Amino acid sequence: MPLQLNALDTAMLNGDFGPAAASAMAILAAFSEAIGAPSLLDISRAHVDGCLYHGQASLDFVGRLAAQGGRVRVPTTLNVGSLDLIHPELIRLDSAQQAPRRRLMQAHEELGCVPSFTCAPYQTLFRPSFGEQIAWGESNAIVFANSAIGARTNRYGDFIDLCCAMTGRAPAWGLHLSENRRGRILFRIAGLKDSRAATDGLYVAVGLLIGAQAGEMIPVIEGLPPPRDEDQLKALGAAAASAGAVGLFHAVGITPEAPNLAEAFHGKAPEATVAIGPGDIAQALRQLSNAPDGAPVAAICLGTPHFSRREWERFLPLLRDFAPRAGVPIYVNTGRVTLAALEAEGLLDGANEYGLVAVADTCTYVTAILGRLDGVVMTNSGKWAHYAPGNIGVRVAFGEIEDCLASAAAGRVTRVSSW
Amino acid sequence: MVRTGRFFVEGAAEGIALVLAAPLSFWGGVAVESGEIIDRSHPDCGQNVAGRILVMAGGRGSSSSSSVLAETIRRGVAPAAIVLGRPDPILTVGALVARELYGLVCPIVVCAIDGVASGDRIRIEAVGADIAALHIGNPFSPPCGEKVARSAG
């Protein structure tokens, strides 16, 4: 059945809202037709993952919309870019390499996007609410919005997220529709020791396991210990979206669309059931590290996805307790608004003595920031550990945040946490 | 052999098939300068997609593949066409954007891909709204009665 456009869509397509909106609608309509969506629906906000520079085509697309005087039609946040505009001295690219990357970020602002430059837009004032129809790019943001908040977005990406923002419309398809949010595969966690329950690593491991095994099916997790805070769900979702194509998970008794097993599966039976035990958790975490304990550490990388205010408040006292002085830089990625508030309140005063390097607007695995790539980099992020070896060619050790800080203090991979 | 498929991005193309053993993510998988497959974990690493009729079961991985496909089209090192076993919105968007920006067309067709082998000559043409006909022939014989010389351009 062909795509049905309403009067507004058709007017936009015909240029009544200017050439930029017409172009965006033409691409959105062709995309929607291609995936078999019957119609479009209204969205209330967008998050655009278009600021990472992949070549001239990235810039040509946004630059043309901006030159045509285009404006986004809904509140639109921006994902990380390839530069840290707050700390330009951190970026190890020459000015010729920086120019198109900076232009790409600026062109998005000219379209009326909010210069948030964060992969965690759910930590900003632009956080959606339950049931809201949105069009988000960035895999961790998508899975967080759908799962932890119960907002509704498909896994939008390059170009099409901006076309949704420019038109205020998205295809009526996939995770926008209630019937497609039904759980289909059950992951049953059992046999955990109490000491394991509170660790961040558990949530990363569960994310990796469901990401690797859910395939196209929406995973439902039973037996997940109640998280300390939403940052642990953030870590779970980011790991799941790195290891697989997960855009939505349900955790029974924890996430809003899964008060119980029956509701998570919309009253139907799971199509498959997978048991997760302590051995699976330990193996998943072991596979994230490709460097042995005791190896010299070149850097610590935290904040993938971007550190929340709450994570900073947990991290800073630990930093002062461990007081590392081995000269190992501790990079922490975070949103520029979160960082500005911490600095204004003086909470970061003196932290650079321990090697803290706050990074805003980007992430340490997508651009040239790290001073040394020859040693092991330690991280508490499943997503960073998954992508960094391929992106920037480093060896990685994964650990709890306490392990990262102990390693920074010792100058070598050191483990102090229970697992 | 003639097979019917559905166009996700319409256009005519002709070339030699490169049938991949596994789905390929263009982001992290294809060099935008050359079209070479650079994902070391991919079974067809080292092959080159430029100018070929790329045949695979589906797309895979990051949505940044849209940008990478568009960039390879801009640089003239994209496949002549992409034939998929199942629809892939990420590759579809990349090809649509390149068509919109540069007027360059990399057709995308979804059809059954069993029985197609690397080295087969494939000619793709539109035979109706969204309907593609794929003429699939042995590389050493003219496909479906056409003259081989036709493919030179």
XYZ file of C-alpha atoms in Angstrom:
572
model
C 0.000 0.000 0.000
C 1.485 3.357 -0.999
C 2.377 6.013 1.555
C -0.513 8.343 2.387
C 0.554 11.944 2.924
C -1.762 14.414 4.658
C -2.408 17.965 3.438
C 0.462 19.417 5.485
C 2.922 16.804 4.231
C 1.876 17.471 0.658
C 2.160 21.233 1.080
C 5.660 20.765 2.489
C 6.598 18.468 -0.368
C 5.324 21.040 -2.857
C 7.542 23.757 -1.415
C 4.948 25.781 0.507
C 7.322 25.766 3.512
C 10.431 26.546 1.493
C 12.956 24.486 -0.423
C 14.713 22.999 2.619
C 11.491 21.573 4.066
C 10.542 20.288 0.608
C 13.859 18.495 0.261
C 13.607 16.998 3.755
C 10.051 15.829 3.087
C 11.065 14.270 -0.240
C 13.738 12.167 1.483
C 11.492 11.331 4.438
C 8.649 10.288 2.122
C 10.940 8.094 0.005
C 12.405 6.492 3.130
C 8.920 5.912 4.579
C 7.763 4.406 1.306
C 10.840 2.163 1.285
C 10.174 0.726 4.725
C 6.469 0.254 4.008
C 5.063 2.851 6.426
C 1.409 3.629 5.613
C 1.607 7.283 6.705
C 3.555 9.790 8.781
C 2.883 10.930 12.352
C 3.694 14.064 14.365
C 6.786 14.146 16.550
C 7.346 16.579 19.419
C 11.169 16.602 19.442
C 14.229 15.281 17.673
C 17.846 14.415 18.449
C 20.171 14.612 15.463
C 23.314 12.521 15.148
C 24.704 14.447 12.193
C 27.674 16.315 13.659
C 30.273 13.561 13.292
C 32.155 14.240 10.090
C 32.146 11.276 7.679
C 33.223 13.211 4.605
C 32.096 15.972 2.277
C 28.628 14.442 1.810
C 27.872 15.065 5.533
C 28.595 18.753 5.067
C 26.936 19.105 1.649
C 23.647 17.774 3.007
C 23.379 20.078 6.032
C 25.061 23.005 4.285
C 22.503 22.972 1.504
C 19.556 22.905 3.937
C 21.111 25.837 5.832
C 21.827 27.776 2.627
C 18.181 27.315 1.667
C 17.175 29.010 4.925
C 15.831 25.830 6.487
C 14.752 25.612 10.137
C 13.848 22.633 12.279
C 10.119 22.486 13.105
C 10.427 20.831 16.571
C 12.881 21.294 19.471
C 15.999 19.478 18.288
C 19.119 18.560 20.268
C 22.464 17.672 18.704
C 24.604 14.614 19.324
C 28.366 14.775 19.804
C 30.544 16.287 17.124
C 34.130 15.572 16.077
C 35.525 18.520 18.093
C 35.444 19.745 21.678
C 34.428 23.366 21.091
C 34.755 24.106 24.821
C 38.331 22.754 25.026
C 39.724 23.144 21.480
C 43.271 22.600 22.757
C 42.433 18.924 23.406
C 41.884 18.092 19.740
C 44.885 16.671 17.903
C 43.836 17.626 14.364
C 45.363 20.364 12.221
C 43.328 23.406 11.257
C 42.560 22.052 7.771
C 41.078 18.925 9.348
C 39.187 20.916 11.957
C 37.554 23.366 9.523
C 34.906 21.079 7.943
C 34.198 19.472 11.326
C 33.551 22.880 12.885
C 31.473 23.974 9.886
C 29.323 20.850 10.210
C 28.511 21.653 13.846
C 27.801 25.324 12.983
C 25.527 24.455 10.044
C 23.332 22.388 12.359
C 23.043 25.371 14.703
C 22.018 27.555 11.749
C 19.082 25.194 11.227
C 17.888 26.065 14.744
C 19.171 22.947 16.503
C 20.173 23.329 20.160
C 24.001 23.132 20.462
C 23.826 20.440 23.156
C 26.497 18.225 21.510
C 25.749 15.358 23.862
C 24.964 11.681 23.358
C 22.792 11.835 26.504
C 20.018 14.311 25.561
C 17.848 12.620 28.176
C 20.041 14.397 30.794
C 19.025 17.811 29.418
C 15.962 20.024 29.618
C 14.878 18.379 26.366
C 14.220 15.002 27.981
C 10.999 13.512 26.559
C 8.256 12.033 28.704
C 6.419 8.709 28.690
C 4.514 8.012 25.500
C 5.934 10.997 23.593
C 6.536 10.431 19.872
C 10.079 11.563 19.049
C 12.691 11.008 16.330
C 16.086 10.351 17.851
C 19.431 9.334 16.469
C 22.380 7.901 18.514
C 21.970 4.282 19.546
C 22.329 4.714 23.331
C 19.910 7.648 23.382
C 17.361 5.701 21.361
C 17.410 2.657 23.620
C 17.307 4.846 26.756
C 14.354 6.918 25.512
C 12.355 3.849 24.519
C 13.240 1.623 27.465
C 13.905 3.741 30.559
C 11.496 6.584 29.714
C 8.882 4.936 27.523
C 9.068 7.608 24.828
C 8.757 6.269 21.279
C 11.368 6.419 18.567
C 12.768 4.156 15.926
C 16.491 3.760 15.445
C 16.917 6.835 13.274
C 20.286 7.764 11.943
C 22.241 9.876 9.552
C 20.183 12.305 7.449
C 16.770 10.875 8.299
C 16.788 12.148 11.898
C 17.339 15.646 10.510
C 14.609 15.162 7.891
C 12.221 14.302 10.750
C 13.345 17.435 12.650
C 12.921 19.632 9.544
C 9.391 18.350 8.935
C 8.177 17.508 12.455
C 7.093 14.149 11.070
C 8.210 10.522 11.224
C 6.983 7.315 9.590
C 4.094 5.647 11.448
C 6.020 2.424 11.768
C 8.115 0.263 14.077
C 8.564 1.340 17.688
C 6.225 4.334 17.275
C 3.342 1.834 17.344
C 2.208 0.021 20.516
C 1.924 -3.410 18.907
C 5.571 -3.352 17.837
C 6.832 -2.662 21.360
C 5.882 -6.136 22.575
C 8.658 -8.219 24.122
C 9.514 -11.331 22.114
C 12.573 -12.964 23.727
C 12.983 -13.579 27.466
C 16.351 -13.310 29.241
C 16.089 -14.836 32.702
C 18.832 -13.884 35.175
C 19.373 -16.302 38.044
C 21.998 -17.351 40.574
C 23.663 -13.980 41.188
C 25.486 -13.430 44.438
C 24.342 -10.377 46.381
C 27.799 -8.832 46.063
C 27.387 -8.748 42.292
C 23.984 -7.103 42.336
C 25.068 -3.529 42.875
C 27.988 -3.387 40.431
C 27.924 -1.311 37.266
C 29.610 -4.212 35.470
C 26.532 -6.385 35.895
C 24.420 -3.947 33.867
C 27.072 -3.700 31.171
C 27.321 -7.502 30.964
C 23.556 -7.978 30.737
C 23.479 -5.363 27.970
C 26.183 -7.162 26.018
C 24.441 -10.517 26.407
C 21.014 -9.326 25.268
C 22.555 -7.297 22.441
C 24.413 -10.323 21.116
C 21.461 -12.705 21.314
C 18.221 -10.749 20.801
C 18.621 -10.305 17.039
C 15.577 -8.493 15.666
C 13.458 -9.418 18.706
C 12.684 -7.055 21.584
C 14.342 -8.445 24.729
C 12.646 -8.736 28.111
C 14.899 -9.138 31.148
C 13.591 -10.939 34.220
C 15.533 -11.014 37.463
C 17.555 -7.839 36.900
C 18.483 -6.410 40.329
C 16.889 -2.965 40.842
C 19.394 -0.435 39.512
C 20.955 2.130 41.841
C 19.912 4.847 39.414
C 19.073 5.379 35.750
C 22.778 5.570 34.890
C 22.986 1.798 35.258
C 20.129 1.425 32.758
C 22.030 3.848 30.521
C 25.070 1.569 30.692
C 22.950 -1.522 29.989
C 21.261 0.057 26.969
C 24.492 1.460 25.542
C 26.150 -1.963 25.782
C 23.123 -3.677 24.205
C 23.065 -1.203 21.330
C 26.815 -1.688 20.778
C 26.753 -5.487 20.783
C 23.560 -5.663 18.709
C 20.716 -3.690 17.215
C 18.627 -3.246 20.365
C 16.381 -0.156 20.235
C 14.107 -1.134 23.129
C 14.356 -3.522 26.065
C 12.000 -4.209 28.916
C 13.220 -5.019 32.444
C 10.405 -6.565 34.469
C 9.467 -4.477 37.498
C 11.903 -1.733 36.457
C 11.109 -0.150 33.079
C 7.763 1.590 32.560
C 6.228 -0.736 29.978
C 7.046 -3.879 31.964
C 5.337 -3.794 35.376
C 5.124 -7.579 35.057
C 6.066 -10.341 32.646
C 2.632 -10.570 31.026
C 2.514 -6.865 30.166
C 6.055 -6.926 28.805
C 4.988 -9.653 26.352
C 1.511 -8.117 25.735
C -0.011 -11.335 27.085
C 1.710 -13.549 24.521
C 4.336 -16.225 25.097
C 8.054 -15.540 24.582
C 9.346 -16.884 21.276
C 12.616 -17.873 22.942
C 14.067 -17.977 26.464
C 17.738 -17.503 27.366
C 19.185 -18.156 30.832
C 21.843 -15.771 32.144
C 23.964 -16.972 35.057
C 27.050 -15.741 36.885
C 29.334 -17.558 34.434
C 27.786 -15.758 31.450
C 28.207 -12.395 33.198
C 31.856 -13.064 34.037
C 32.646 -14.250 30.510
C 30.961 -11.252 28.873
C 33.034 -8.889 31.005
C 36.265 -10.800 30.429
C 35.755 -10.503 26.672
C 35.669 -6.701 26.962
C 39.307 -6.599 28.069
C 42.155 -7.412 25.706
C 44.940 -6.427 28.104
C 46.139 -8.304 31.182
C 46.075 -7.114 34.766
C 49.350 -5.397 35.624
C 49.833 -3.901 32.153
C 50.923 -0.225 32.113
C 47.995 2.179 31.764
C 48.169 5.089 29.291
C 44.831 6.674 30.165
C 41.461 6.217 31.835
C 38.337 6.974 29.755
C 35.010 7.488 31.507
C 31.730 9.043 30.448
C 30.593 6.967 27.468
C 27.716 7.749 27.255
C 28.246 11.232 28.711
C 28.593 11.406 32.510
C 25.457 12.637 34.244
C 25.498 15.061 37.155
C 24.841 12.082 39.429
C 27.826 10.173 38.064
C 30.081 13.183 38.680
C 28.812 13.391 42.254
C 29.701 9.738 42.773
C 33.030 10.002 40.940
C 34.543 13.157 42.485
C 34.752 11.907 46.101
C 36.260 8.626 44.808
C 38.812 10.620 42.807
C 39.864 12.453 45.951
C 39.971 9.195 47.949
C 42.209 7.410 45.446
C 44.151 10.667 44.795
C 46.034 9.278 41.765
C 49.354 10.979 41.085
C 50.973 8.575 38.622
C 50.532 11.008 35.722
C 47.759 8.977 34.059
C 45.183 11.277 32.430
C 41.578 10.543 33.423
C 39.351 11.684 30.553
C 35.679 12.151 31.425
C 33.221 12.902 28.599
C 30.182 14.930 29.589
C 27.629 17.396 28.287
C 28.680 21.049 28.139
C 25.744 22.161 30.306
C 26.538 19.578 33.003
C 30.190 20.631 32.941
C 29.449 24.369 33.117
C 27.326 23.862 36.244
C 30.023 21.786 37.978
C 32.661 24.398 37.178
C 30.462 27.285 38.301
C 29.927 25.551 41.626
C 33.666 24.942 42.045
C 33.177 21.186 42.267
C 36.070 20.446 39.904
C 38.552 22.720 41.680
C 41.869 20.947 42.148
C 40.729 17.784 40.321
C 43.285 18.341 37.553
C 46.008 17.551 40.089
C 44.768 13.966 39.920
C 44.832 13.930 36.136
C 41.188 14.810 35.446
C 40.622 16.034 31.871
C 36.978 16.943 31.285
C 35.897 16.538 27.650
C 32.707 18.141 26.309
C 30.873 18.088 22.959
C 32.518 14.870 21.764
C 33.778 11.504 22.958
C 37.288 10.126 23.374
C 36.716 7.226 20.963
C 35.437 9.214 17.957
C 38.127 11.821 17.576
C 41.829 12.435 18.191
C 42.099 13.429 21.855
C 44.141 10.785 23.629
C 47.775 11.811 23.959
C 49.083 8.243 24.015
C 47.723 5.224 22.172
C 50.581 2.860 23.020
C 49.495 1.651 26.448
C 46.303 0.158 27.797
C 43.267 2.375 28.239
C 40.984 1.471 31.100
C 37.275 2.243 31.031
C 34.078 1.496 32.935
C 32.069 1.719 29.706
C 30.982 -1.340 27.751
C 30.392 0.874 24.731
C 33.858 2.446 24.854
C 35.485 -0.964 25.322
C 33.500 -2.300 22.337
C 34.299 0.455 19.826
C 37.634 2.022 20.803
C 39.968 -0.796 19.668
C 38.536 -0.538 16.113
C 38.100 3.248 16.035
C 41.363 4.469 17.514
C 43.451 1.303 17.781
C 43.973 0.984 21.529
C 44.124 -1.969 23.894
C 41.396 -1.858 26.529
C 40.851 -3.073 30.060
C 37.298 -2.886 31.388
C 36.582 -2.418 35.087
C 34.436 -0.768 37.724
C 35.035 2.926 38.330
C 37.008 2.029 41.489
C 39.262 -0.249 39.394
C 39.827 2.595 36.945
C 40.873 4.962 39.713
C 43.067 2.363 41.431
C 44.748 1.747 38.073
C 45.281 5.471 37.578
C 46.933 5.611 40.998
C 49.137 2.555 40.386
C 49.933 3.321 36.748
C 48.989 -0.241 35.796
C 45.810 -2.287 35.458
C 44.747 -2.941 39.038
C 41.506 -4.448 40.298
C 39.988 -3.666 43.682
C 36.336 -4.497 43.010
C 34.810 -7.816 43.972
C 34.516 -9.421 40.531
C 17.799 -16.030 -15.557
C 15.465 -13.139 -14.929
C 14.356 -12.273 -11.435
C 11.827 -9.700 -10.248
C 12.619 -7.414 -7.331
C 11.381 -4.283 -5.634
C 13.174 -0.983 -6.045
C 13.949 0.953 -2.855
C 15.948 3.402 -4.941
C 14.997 3.220 -8.606
C 17.467 3.197 -11.466
C 19.154 1.155 -14.163
C 22.544 -0.473 -13.684
C 24.751 -3.140 -15.134
C 27.867 -4.808 -13.800
C 29.558 -7.835 -12.330
C 28.122 -9.270 -9.134
C 30.079 -9.241 -5.880
C 28.157 -11.583 -3.589
C 29.137 -11.152 0.063
C 29.229 -14.075 2.459
C 27.886 -11.888 5.291
C 26.092 -8.540 5.686
C 28.462 -5.564 5.551
C 28.368 -2.337 7.548
C 29.591 0.472 5.265
C 30.658 2.440 8.368
C 33.898 0.875 9.501
C 33.588 -1.622 6.649
C 34.245 0.277 3.401
C 37.038 2.771 2.660
C 35.432 5.926 1.219
C 38.561 6.693 -0.829
C 38.595 3.406 -2.719
C 35.519 1.263 -2.077
C 37.690 -1.457 -0.573
C 36.175 -3.649 2.139
C 38.343 -2.924 5.192
C 36.444 -4.650 8.024
C 39.007 -7.226 9.068
C 36.331 -9.419 10.647
C 34.389 -9.612 7.350
C 34.932 -12.733 5.217
C 35.206 -10.605 2.045
C 37.738 -8.148 3.484
C 40.063 -6.964 0.717
C 37.435 -7.116 -2.058
C 36.341 -3.847 -3.673
C 32.707 -2.771 -4.076
C 33.400 0.032 -6.590
C 31.421 -0.441 -9.787
C 30.182 -3.894 -8.794
C 26.609 -5.062 -8.306
C 26.882 -5.600 -4.557
C 24.727 -8.540 -3.435
C 24.177 -9.369 0.238
C 21.474 -10.660 2.546
C 21.058 -7.309 4.315
C 22.744 -4.305 5.839
C 24.260 -4.313 9.285
C 25.439 -2.027 12.041
C 25.671 1.701 12.546
C 23.359 4.210 10.927
C 26.515 6.121 9.973
C 26.574 3.720 7.031
C 24.138 6.134 5.327
C 26.831 8.815 5.287
C 29.543 6.446 4.172
C 27.463 5.131 1.261
C 26.596 8.694 0.195
C 30.271 9.645 0.363
C 31.359 6.655 -1.746
C 28.694 7.583 -4.324
C 29.984 11.178 -4.368
C 33.543 9.961 -4.898
C 32.543 7.501 -7.624
C 33.651 4.399 -5.732
C 30.209 3.097 -4.743
C 28.701 -0.110 -6.072
C 26.897 0.229 -9.441
C 23.832 -1.046 -7.582
C 23.018 -2.836 -4.325
C 20.877 -5.993 -4.334
C 19.620 -7.038 -0.902
C 17.752 -10.052 0.381
C 15.820 -7.893 2.844
C 15.130 -4.129 3.002
C 17.674 -1.881 4.661
C 16.553 1.659 5.532
C 20.099 2.830 6.347
C 21.515 2.080 2.893
C 18.299 3.359 1.303
C 18.744 6.757 2.982
C 22.390 6.993 1.912
C 21.512 6.362 -1.731
C 18.514 8.745 -1.600
C 20.632 11.573 -0.203
C 23.333 11.117 -2.837
C 20.664 11.234 -5.547
C 19.188 14.405 -4.004
C 22.565 16.163 -3.545
C 24.531 15.073 -6.575
C 22.023 13.537 -8.977
C 24.045 10.304 -8.821
C 21.998 7.110 -8.645
C 22.996 3.888 -6.903
C 19.867 1.732 -7.346
C 18.828 -0.453 -4.417
C 16.764 -3.581 -5.132
C 15.355 -6.166 -2.756
C 14.825 -9.649 -4.153
C 15.713 -13.293 -3.560
C 19.501 -13.565 -3.804
C 19.926 -17.343 -3.785
C 21.646 -18.731 -6.846
C 23.516 -15.490 -7.620
C 27.303 -15.885 -7.641
C 30.208 -13.452 -7.671
C 31.251 -12.919 -11.263
C 27.730 -13.174 -12.690
C 26.822 -10.311 -14.977
C 23.672 -8.539 -13.752
C 21.593 -5.950 -15.571
C 18.904 -4.114 -13.617
C 16.030 -2.274 -15.258
C 12.709 -0.797 -14.208
C 9.675 -2.616 -15.553
C 6.910 -0.874 -13.597
C 6.290 1.254 -10.522
C 8.899 0.076 -7.977
C 9.366 -3.171 -9.933
C 12.869 -4.173 -10.973
C 13.864 -6.872 -13.415
C 17.279 -8.423 -12.831
C 18.813 -10.154 -15.820
C 21.406 -12.478 -14.363
C 23.823 -14.178 -16.720
C 27.021 -16.130 -16.884
C 29.979 -13.731 -17.131
C 31.201 -15.375 -20.345
C 27.946 -15.174 -22.275
C 25.814 -12.191 -23.170
C 22.977 -11.838 -20.654
C 19.549 -12.561 -21.997
C 20.424 -11.983 -25.614
C 21.947 -8.548 -25.046
C 25.235 -7.625 -26.624
C 28.132 -7.684 -24.188
C 29.412 -4.429 -25.629
C 26.447 -2.691 -24.060
C 28.042 -3.007 -20.672
C 31.135 -1.137 -21.683
C 29.658 2.215 -20.736
